[in-house]
Coordinates of C-alpha atoms in Angstrom, one line a residue:
M1 CA 29.9 -3.6 9.4
F2 CA 29.0 -7.2 9.0
D3 CA 27.1 -9.1 11.7
D4 CA 28.3 -12.5 10.5
D5 CA 31.7 -13.7 11.6
P6 CA 33.3 -15.7 8.8
F7 CA 35.5 -17.6 11.3
A8 CA 32.7 -18.5 13.7
P9 CA 31.8 -22.2 13.8
P10 CA 28.6 -23.1 12.0
A11 CA 25.5 -23.0 14.0
K12 CA 24.4 -26.4 15.3
K13 CA 21.1 -27.7 14.2
A14 CA 18.6 -28.6 16.9
L15 CA 18.2 -32.3 17.4
S16 CA 14.8 -33.8 16.5
L17 CA 12.7 -35.0 19.3
E18 CA 13.4 -38.6 18.3
A19 CA 17.1 -37.9 18.5
Q20 CA 16.8 -36.2 21.8
L21 CA 14.8 -39.2 23.2
E22 CA 17.3 -41.7 21.8
N23 CA 20.2 -39.9 23.5
A24 CA 18.6 -39.3 26.8
S25 CA 19.2 -41.5 29.8
I26 CA 16.3 -43.2 31.7
D27 CA 16.6 -40.6 34.5
E28 CA 16.5 -37.7 32.0
L29 CA 13.5 -39.2 30.3
E30 CA 11.7 -39.6 33.7
D31 CA 12.6 -36.0 34.6
R32 CA 11.2 -34.9 31.2
I33 CA 8.0 -36.8 31.8
E34 CA 7.5 -35.1 35.2
R35 CA 8.1 -31.7 33.7
L36 CA 5.6 -32.4 30.9
K37 CA 3.1 -33.6 33.4
G38 CA 3.5 -30.3 35.3
E39 CA 3.0 -28.4 32.1
I40 CA -0.1 -30.4 31.3
A41 CA -1.5 -29.7 34.8
Q42 CA -0.9 -26.0 34.2
C43 CA -2.7 -26.1 30.9
E44 CA -5.6 -27.9 32.5
R45 CA -5.9 -25.3 35.2
A46 CA -5.8 -22.5 32.6
I47 CA -8.6 -24.2 30.6
T48 CA -10.6 -24.5 33.7
A49 CA -10.2 -20.8 34.6
K50 CA -11.0 -19.7 31.0
R51 CA -14.1 -21.8 31.0
A52 CA -15.2 -20.3 34.3
Q53 CA -14.6 -16.8 32.8
R54 CA -16.6 -17.6 29.7
A55 CA -19.4 -19.0 31.8
A56 CA -19.5 -15.9 34.0
A57 CA -19.5 -13.6 30.8
D58 CA -22.2 -15.8 29.2
S59 CA -24.3 -15.4 32.4
V60 CA -24.0 -11.7 32.2
F61 CA -24.2 -11.1 28.5
G62 CA -26.1 -14.2 27.4
G63 CA -24.7 -17.2 25.7
R64 CA -22.6 -17.2 22.6
P65 CA -24.5 -17.6 19.3
S66 CA -24.1 -21.0 17.7

C-alpha cells in the first residue's frame, strides 16, 4: 500500500523568518518578542544552573584540565 496520496494537495513550504516577520502585525511581533525574551530567560537560568553544577563537581573532583 502506498503512503502518498496522489490527490492530496502539495505540502506547503515553511515561510522564511523574513517572510514571517514581513507578514506579521505589530501586535504579533510584540508577542513574538515577549515569547523570545521568556525563552532567553529560561536559557540563562539553565546556564546558571549548569555552571553551578559544574562548579560543585569541580570542587569535589578537582577542576577540569585545560
